[in-house]
PDB file of C-alpha atoms in Angstrom:
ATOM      1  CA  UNK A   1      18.933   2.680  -2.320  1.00  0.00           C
ATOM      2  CA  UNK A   2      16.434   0.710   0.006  1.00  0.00           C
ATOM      3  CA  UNK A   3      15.180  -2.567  -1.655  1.00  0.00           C
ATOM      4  CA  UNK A   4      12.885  -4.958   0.163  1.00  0.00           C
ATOM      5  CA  UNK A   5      12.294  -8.943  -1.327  1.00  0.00           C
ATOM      6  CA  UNK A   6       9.762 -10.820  -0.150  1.00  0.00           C
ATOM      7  CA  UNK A   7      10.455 -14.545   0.510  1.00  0.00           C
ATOM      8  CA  UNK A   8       8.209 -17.783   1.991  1.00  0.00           C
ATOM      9  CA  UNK A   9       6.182 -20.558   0.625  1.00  0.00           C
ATOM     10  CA  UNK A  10       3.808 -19.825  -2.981  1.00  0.00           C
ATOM     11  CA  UNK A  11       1.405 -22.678  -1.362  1.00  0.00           C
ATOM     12  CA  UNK A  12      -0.072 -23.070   2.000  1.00  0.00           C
ATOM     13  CA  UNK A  13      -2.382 -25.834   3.171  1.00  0.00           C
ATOM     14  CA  UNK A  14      -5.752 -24.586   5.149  1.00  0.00           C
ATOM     15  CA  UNK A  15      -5.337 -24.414   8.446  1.00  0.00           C
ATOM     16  CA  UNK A  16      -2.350 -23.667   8.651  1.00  0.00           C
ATOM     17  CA  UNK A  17       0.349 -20.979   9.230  1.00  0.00           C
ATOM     18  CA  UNK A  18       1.663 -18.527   6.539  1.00  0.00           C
ATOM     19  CA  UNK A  19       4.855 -17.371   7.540  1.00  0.00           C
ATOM     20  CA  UNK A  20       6.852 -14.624   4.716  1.00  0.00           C
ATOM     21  CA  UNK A  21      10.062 -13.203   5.399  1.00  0.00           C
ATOM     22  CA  UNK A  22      10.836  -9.315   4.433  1.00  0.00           C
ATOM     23  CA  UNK A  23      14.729  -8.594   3.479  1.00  0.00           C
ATOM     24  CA  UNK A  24      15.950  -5.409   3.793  1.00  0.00           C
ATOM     25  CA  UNK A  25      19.017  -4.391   1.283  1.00  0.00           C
ATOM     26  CA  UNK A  26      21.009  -1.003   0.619  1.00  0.00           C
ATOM     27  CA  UNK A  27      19.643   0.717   4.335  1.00  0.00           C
ATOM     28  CA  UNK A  28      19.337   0.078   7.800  1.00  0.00           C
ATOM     29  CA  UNK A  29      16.193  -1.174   9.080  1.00  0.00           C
ATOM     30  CA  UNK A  30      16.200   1.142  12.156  1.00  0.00           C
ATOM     31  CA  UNK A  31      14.452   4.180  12.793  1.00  0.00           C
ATOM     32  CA  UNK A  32      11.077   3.232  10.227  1.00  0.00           C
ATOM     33  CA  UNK A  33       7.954   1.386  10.234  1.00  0.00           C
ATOM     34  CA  UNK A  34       7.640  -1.699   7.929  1.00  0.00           C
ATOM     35  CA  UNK A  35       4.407  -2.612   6.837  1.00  0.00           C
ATOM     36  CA  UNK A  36       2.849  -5.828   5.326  1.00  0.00           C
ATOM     37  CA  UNK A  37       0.063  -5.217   2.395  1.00  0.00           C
ATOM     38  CA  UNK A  38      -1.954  -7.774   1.001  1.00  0.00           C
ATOM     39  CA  UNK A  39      -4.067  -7.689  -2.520  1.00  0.00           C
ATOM     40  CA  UNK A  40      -6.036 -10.856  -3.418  1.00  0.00           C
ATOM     41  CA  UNK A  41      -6.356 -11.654  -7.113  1.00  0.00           C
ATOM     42  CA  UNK A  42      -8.417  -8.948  -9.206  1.00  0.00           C
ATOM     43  CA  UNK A  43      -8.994  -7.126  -6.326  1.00  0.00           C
ATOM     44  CA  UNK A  44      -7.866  -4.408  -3.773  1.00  0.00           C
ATOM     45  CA  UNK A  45      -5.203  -3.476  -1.585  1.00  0.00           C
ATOM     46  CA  UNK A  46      -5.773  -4.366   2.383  1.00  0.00           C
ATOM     47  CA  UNK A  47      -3.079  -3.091   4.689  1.00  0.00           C
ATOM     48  CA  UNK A  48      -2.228  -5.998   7.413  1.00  0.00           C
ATOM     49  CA  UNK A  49       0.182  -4.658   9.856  1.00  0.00           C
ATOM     50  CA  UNK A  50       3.468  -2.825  10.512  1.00  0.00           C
ATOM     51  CA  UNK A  51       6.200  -3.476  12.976  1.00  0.00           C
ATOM     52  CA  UNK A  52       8.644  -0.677  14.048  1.00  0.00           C
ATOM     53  CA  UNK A  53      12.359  -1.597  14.608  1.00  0.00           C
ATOM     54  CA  UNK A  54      11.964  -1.497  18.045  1.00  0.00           C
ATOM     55  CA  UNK A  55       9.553  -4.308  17.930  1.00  0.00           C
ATOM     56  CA  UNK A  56       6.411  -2.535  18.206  1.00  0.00           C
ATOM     57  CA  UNK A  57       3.295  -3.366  16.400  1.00  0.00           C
ATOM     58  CA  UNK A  58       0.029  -2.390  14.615  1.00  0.00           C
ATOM     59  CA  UNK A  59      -2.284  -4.935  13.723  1.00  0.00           C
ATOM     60  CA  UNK A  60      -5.088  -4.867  11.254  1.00  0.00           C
ATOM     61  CA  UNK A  61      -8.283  -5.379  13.768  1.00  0.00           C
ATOM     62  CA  UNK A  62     -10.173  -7.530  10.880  1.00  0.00           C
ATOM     63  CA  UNK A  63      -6.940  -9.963  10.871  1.00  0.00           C
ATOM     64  CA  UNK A  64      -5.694  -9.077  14.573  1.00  0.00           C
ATOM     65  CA  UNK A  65      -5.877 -12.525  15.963  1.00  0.00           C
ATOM     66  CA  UNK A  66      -4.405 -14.270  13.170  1.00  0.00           C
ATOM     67  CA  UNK A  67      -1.721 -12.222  13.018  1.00  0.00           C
ATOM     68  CA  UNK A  68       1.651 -11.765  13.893  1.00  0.00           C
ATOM     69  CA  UNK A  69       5.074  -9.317  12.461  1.00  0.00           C
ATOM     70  CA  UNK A  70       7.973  -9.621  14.001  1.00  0.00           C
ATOM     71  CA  UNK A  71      12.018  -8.020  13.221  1.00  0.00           C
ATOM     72  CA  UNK A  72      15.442  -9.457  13.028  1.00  0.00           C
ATOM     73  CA  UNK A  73      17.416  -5.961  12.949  1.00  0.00           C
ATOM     74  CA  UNK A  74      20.648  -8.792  13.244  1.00  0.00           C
ATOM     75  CA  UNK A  75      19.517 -10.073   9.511  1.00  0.00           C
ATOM     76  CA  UNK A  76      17.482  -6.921   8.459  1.00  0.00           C
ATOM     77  CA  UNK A  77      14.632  -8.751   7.820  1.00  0.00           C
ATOM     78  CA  UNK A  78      10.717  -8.494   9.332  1.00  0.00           C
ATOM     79  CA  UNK A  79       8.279 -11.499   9.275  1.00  0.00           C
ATOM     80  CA  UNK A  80       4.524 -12.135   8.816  1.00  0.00           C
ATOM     81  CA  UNK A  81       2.730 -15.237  10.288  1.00  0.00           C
ATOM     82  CA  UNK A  82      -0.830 -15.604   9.311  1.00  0.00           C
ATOM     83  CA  UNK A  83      -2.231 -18.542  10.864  1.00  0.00           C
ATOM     84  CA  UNK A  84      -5.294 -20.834  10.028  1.00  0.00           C
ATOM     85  CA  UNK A  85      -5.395 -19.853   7.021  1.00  0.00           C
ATOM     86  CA  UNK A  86      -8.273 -20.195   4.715  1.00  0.00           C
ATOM     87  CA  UNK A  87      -8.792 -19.913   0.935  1.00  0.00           C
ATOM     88  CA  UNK A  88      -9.617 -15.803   1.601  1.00  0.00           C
ATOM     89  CA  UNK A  89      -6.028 -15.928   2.485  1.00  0.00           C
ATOM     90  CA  UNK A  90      -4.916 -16.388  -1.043  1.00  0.00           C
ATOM     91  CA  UNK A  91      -3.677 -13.308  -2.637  1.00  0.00           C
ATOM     92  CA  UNK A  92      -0.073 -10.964  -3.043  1.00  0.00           C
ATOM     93  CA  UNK A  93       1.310 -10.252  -0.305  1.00  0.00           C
ATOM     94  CA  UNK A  94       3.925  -7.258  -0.101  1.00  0.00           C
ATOM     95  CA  UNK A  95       6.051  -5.829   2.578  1.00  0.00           C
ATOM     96  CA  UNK A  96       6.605  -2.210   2.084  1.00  0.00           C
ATOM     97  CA  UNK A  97       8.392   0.756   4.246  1.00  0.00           C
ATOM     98  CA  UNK A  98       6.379   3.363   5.822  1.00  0.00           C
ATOM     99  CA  UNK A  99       7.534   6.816   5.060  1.00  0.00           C
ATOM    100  CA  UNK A 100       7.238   9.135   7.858  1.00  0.00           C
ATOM    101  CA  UNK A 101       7.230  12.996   7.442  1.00  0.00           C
ATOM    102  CA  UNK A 102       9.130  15.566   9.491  1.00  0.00           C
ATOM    103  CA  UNK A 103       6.841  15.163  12.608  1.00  0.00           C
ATOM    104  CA  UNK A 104       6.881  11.235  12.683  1.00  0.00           C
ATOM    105  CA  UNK A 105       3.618  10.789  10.974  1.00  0.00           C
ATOM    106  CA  UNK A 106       3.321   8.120   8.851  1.00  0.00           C
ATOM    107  CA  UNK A 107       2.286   9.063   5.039  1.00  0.00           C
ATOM    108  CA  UNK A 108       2.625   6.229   3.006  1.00  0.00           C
ATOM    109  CA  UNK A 109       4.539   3.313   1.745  1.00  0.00           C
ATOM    110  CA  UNK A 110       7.261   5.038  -0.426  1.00  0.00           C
ATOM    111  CA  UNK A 111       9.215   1.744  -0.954  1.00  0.00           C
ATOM    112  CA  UNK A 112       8.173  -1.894  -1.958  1.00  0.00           C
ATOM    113  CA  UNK A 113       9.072  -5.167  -2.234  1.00  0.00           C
ATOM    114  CA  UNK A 114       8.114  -6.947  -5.714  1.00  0.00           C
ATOM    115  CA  UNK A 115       5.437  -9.554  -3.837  1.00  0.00           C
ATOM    116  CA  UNK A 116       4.634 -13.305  -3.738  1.00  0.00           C
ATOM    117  CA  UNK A 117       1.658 -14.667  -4.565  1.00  0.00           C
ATOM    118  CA  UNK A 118       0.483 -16.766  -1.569  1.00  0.00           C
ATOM    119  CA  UNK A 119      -2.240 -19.926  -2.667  1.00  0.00           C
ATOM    120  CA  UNK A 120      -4.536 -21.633   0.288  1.00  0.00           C
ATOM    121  CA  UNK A 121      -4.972 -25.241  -0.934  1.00  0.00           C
ATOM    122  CA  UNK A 122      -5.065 -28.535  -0.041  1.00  0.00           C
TER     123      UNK A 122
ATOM    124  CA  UNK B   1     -12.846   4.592   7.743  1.00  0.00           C
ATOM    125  CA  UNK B   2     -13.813   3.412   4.713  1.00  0.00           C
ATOM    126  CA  UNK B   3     -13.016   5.360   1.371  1.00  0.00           C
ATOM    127  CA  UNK B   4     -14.664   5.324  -2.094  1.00  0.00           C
ATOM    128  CA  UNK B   5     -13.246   6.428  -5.506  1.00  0.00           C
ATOM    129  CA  UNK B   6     -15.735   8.077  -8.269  1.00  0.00           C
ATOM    130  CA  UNK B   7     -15.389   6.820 -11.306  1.00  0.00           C
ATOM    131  CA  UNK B   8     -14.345   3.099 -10.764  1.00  0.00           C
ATOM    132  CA  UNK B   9     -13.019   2.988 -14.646  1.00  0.00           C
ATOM    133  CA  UNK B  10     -12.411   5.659 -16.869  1.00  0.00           C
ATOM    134  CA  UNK B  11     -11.519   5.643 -20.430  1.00  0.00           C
ATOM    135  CA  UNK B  12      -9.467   8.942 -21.614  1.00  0.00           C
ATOM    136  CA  UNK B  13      -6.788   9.396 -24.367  1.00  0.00           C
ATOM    137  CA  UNK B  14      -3.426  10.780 -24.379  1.00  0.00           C
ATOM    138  CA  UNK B  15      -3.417  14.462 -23.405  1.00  0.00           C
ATOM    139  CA  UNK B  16      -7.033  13.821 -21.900  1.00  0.00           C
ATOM    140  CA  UNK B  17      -7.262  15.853 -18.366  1.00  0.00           C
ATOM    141  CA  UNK B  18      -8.149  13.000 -15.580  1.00  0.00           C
ATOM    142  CA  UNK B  19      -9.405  13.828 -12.188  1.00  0.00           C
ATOM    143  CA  UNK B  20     -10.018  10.772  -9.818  1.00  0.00           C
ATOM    144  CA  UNK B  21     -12.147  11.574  -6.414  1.00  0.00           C
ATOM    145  CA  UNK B  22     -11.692   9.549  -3.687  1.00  0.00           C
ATOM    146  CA  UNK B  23     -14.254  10.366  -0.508  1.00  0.00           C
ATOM    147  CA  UNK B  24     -13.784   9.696   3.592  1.00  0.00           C
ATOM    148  CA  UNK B  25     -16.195   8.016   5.164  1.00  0.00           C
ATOM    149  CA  UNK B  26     -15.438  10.657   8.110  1.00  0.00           C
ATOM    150  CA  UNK B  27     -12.276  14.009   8.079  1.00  0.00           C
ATOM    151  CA  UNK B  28      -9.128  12.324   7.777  1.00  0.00           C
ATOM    152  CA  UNK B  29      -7.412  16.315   7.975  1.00  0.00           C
ATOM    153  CA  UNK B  30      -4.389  15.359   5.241  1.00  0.00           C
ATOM    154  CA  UNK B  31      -3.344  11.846   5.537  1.00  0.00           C
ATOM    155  CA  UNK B  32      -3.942  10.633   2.336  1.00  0.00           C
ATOM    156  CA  UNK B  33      -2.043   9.137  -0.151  1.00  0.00           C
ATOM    157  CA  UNK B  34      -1.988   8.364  -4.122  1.00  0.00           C
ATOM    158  CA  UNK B  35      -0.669   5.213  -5.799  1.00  0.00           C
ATOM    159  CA  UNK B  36      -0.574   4.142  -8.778  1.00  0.00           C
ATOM    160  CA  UNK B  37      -0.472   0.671  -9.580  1.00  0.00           C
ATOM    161  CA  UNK B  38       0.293  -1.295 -13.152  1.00  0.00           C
ATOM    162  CA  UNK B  39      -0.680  -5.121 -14.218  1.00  0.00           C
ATOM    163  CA  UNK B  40       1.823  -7.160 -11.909  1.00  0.00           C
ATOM    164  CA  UNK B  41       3.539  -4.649 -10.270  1.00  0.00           C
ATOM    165  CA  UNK B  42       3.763  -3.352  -6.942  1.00  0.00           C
ATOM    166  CA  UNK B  43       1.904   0.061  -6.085  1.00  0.00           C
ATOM    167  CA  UNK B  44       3.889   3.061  -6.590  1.00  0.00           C
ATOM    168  CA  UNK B  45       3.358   6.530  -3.825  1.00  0.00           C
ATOM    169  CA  UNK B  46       2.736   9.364  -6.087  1.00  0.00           C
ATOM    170  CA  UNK B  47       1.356  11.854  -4.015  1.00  0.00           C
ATOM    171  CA  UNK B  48       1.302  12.010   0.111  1.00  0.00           C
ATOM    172  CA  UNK B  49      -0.145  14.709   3.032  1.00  0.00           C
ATOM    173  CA  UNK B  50      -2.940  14.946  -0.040  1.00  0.00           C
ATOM    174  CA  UNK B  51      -1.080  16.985  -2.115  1.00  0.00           C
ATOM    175  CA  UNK B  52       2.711  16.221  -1.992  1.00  0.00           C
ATOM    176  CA  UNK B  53       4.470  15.104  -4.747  1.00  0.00           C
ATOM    177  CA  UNK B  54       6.514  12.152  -3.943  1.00  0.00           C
ATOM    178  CA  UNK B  55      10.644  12.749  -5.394  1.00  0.00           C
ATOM    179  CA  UNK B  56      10.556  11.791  -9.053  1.00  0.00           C
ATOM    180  CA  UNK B  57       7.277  12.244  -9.769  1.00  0.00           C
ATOM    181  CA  UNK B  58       5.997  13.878 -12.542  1.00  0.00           C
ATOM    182  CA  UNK B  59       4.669  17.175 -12.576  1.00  0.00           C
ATOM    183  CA  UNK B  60       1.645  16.412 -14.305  1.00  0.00           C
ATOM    184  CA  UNK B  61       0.332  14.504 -11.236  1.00  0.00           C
ATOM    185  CA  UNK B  62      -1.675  16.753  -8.702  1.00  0.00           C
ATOM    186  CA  UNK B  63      -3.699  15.810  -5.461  1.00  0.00           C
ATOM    187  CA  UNK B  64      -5.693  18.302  -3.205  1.00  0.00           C
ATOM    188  CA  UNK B  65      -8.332  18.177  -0.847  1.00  0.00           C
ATOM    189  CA  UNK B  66      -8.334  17.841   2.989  1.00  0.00           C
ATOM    190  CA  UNK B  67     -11.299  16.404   5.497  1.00  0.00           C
ATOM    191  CA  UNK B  68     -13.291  14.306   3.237  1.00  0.00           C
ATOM    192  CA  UNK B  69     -12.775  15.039  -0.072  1.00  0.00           C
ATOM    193  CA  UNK B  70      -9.899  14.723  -2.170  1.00  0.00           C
ATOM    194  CA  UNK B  71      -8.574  14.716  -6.095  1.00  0.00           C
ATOM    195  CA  UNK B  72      -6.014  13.548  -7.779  1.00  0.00           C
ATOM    196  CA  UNK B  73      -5.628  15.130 -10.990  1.00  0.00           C
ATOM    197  CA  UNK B  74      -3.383  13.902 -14.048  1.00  0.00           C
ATOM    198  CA  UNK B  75      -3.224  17.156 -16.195  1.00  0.00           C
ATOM    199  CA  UNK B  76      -2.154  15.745 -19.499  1.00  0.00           C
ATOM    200  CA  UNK B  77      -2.311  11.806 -19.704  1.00  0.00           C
ATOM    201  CA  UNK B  78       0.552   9.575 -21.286  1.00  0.00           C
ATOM    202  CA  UNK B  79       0.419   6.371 -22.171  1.00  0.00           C
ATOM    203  CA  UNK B  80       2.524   5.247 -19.365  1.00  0.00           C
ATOM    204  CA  UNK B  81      -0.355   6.385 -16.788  1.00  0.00           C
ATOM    205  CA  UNK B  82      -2.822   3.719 -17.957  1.00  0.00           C
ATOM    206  CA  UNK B  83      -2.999   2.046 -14.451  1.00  0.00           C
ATOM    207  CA  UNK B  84      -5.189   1.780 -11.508  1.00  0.00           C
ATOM    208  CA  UNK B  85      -5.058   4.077  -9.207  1.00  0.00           C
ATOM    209  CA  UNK B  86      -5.628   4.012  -5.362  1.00  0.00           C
ATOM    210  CA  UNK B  87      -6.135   6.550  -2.524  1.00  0.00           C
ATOM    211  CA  UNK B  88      -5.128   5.177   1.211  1.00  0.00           C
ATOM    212  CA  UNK B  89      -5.791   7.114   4.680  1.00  0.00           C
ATOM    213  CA  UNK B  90      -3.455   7.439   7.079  1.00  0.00           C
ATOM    214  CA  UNK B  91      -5.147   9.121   9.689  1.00  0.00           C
ATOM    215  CA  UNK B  92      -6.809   6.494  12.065  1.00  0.00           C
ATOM    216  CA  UNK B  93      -5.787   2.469  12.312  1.00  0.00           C
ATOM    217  CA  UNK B  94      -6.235   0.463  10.474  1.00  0.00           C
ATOM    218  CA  UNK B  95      -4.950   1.929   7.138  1.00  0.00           C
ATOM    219  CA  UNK B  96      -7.220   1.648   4.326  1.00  0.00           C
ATOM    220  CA  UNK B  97      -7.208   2.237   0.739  1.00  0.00           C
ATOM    221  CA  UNK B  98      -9.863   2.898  -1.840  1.00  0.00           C
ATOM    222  CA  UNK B  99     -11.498   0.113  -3.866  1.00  0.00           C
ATOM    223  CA  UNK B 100      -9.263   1.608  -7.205  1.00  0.00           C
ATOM    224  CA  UNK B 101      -9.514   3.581 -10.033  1.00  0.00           C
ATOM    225  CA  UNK B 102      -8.700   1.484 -13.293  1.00  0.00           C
ATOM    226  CA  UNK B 103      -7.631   4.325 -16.400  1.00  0.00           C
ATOM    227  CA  UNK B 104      -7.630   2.980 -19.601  1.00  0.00           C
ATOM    228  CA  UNK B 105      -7.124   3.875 -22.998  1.00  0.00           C
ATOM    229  CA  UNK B 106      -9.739   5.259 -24.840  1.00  0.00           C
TER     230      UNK B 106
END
């Protein structure tokens, strides 16, 4: 079955760029959505993005200009890069697939990776 | 769109009947989504299109609703549902979820 592990630096310096990698294990990466999810200690879930295989992309408007997701179908992996990062920045960050019903709508994140915890500090 | 959840925290015991509401700042037709979610693990669907049991589920979980109103609706609470639970809408970008219900025992 589909597995997804999350993989990038636990600490990140203000400023400057947080960059997670997404591995995709036991399915293809083609023909979904992969999405990157964010929860900050003690808190809530914020969604930040997804990428399609194709390359195409839906940003988060709050976190648009920071943002950026990008695919390796070749290594079956998707990326995040957050850049100048603050403290606000610190929190779990999950990649997860979007699961799209019979008409192509998306209605959910049916698989997840485990997380890592990102920290913003100097 | 920006969703709420009624109650925040609820306390119930083991075959307690638990109904979460989670409300739509404007319709969102169908496209929302359960999770549940336990201390340091990753969310879990349980229940998509509002009232769609996601494959292995348990029976005992229920959603309904469709506009602005939904429910999700554990009918007989085991201990392994303590959790906090979160609705998400899919409808219009960006996705967002609920601020979380947190069920605990009583």
């Amino acid at each position: 079955q589909v597995q997804l592990h999350e993989s990038g630096p636990g600490l990140v310096k203000p400023s400057e760029t947080l960059s997670l990698t997404c591995t995709v294990s036991g399915g293809s990466i083609g023909t979904n959505y992969w999405s990157w999810i964010r929860q900050p200690p003690g808190k809530g879930l914020e969604w930040i993005g997804y990428i399609y295989y194709s390359g195409s992309t839906n940003y988060n408007p709050s976190l648009k200009s920071r943002v950026t997701i990008s695919v390796d179908t070749s290594k079956h992996q998707f990326s995040l890069n957050l850049s100048s990062v603050t403290a606000a920045d610190t929190a779990m960050y999950y990649c997860a697939r979007d699961f799209l019903d019979s008409g192509d709508n998306d209605q959910g994140f049916d698989i997840w990776g485990q997380g890592t915890m990102v920290t913003v500090s100097s | 769109i920006q969703l709420t959840q009624s109650p925040s925290f609820l306390s119930a015991s083991v075959g307690d009947r638990v109904t979460i509401t989670c409300r739509a700042s404007q319709g969102i037709s169908s496209y929302l989504a359960w999770y549940q979610q336990k201390p340091g693990k990753a969310p879990k669907l349980l229940i998509y299109a509002a009232s769609t049991l996601q494959s292995g589920v348990p029976s005992r979980f229920s959603g309904s609703g469709s506009g602005t109103e939904f429910t999700l609706t554990i009918s007989s609470l085991q201990p392994e549902d303590f959790a906090t639970y979160y609705c998400q809408q899919l409808n219009i970008y960006p996705f967002t979820f609920g601020p979380g219900t947190k069920v605990d025992i009583k």
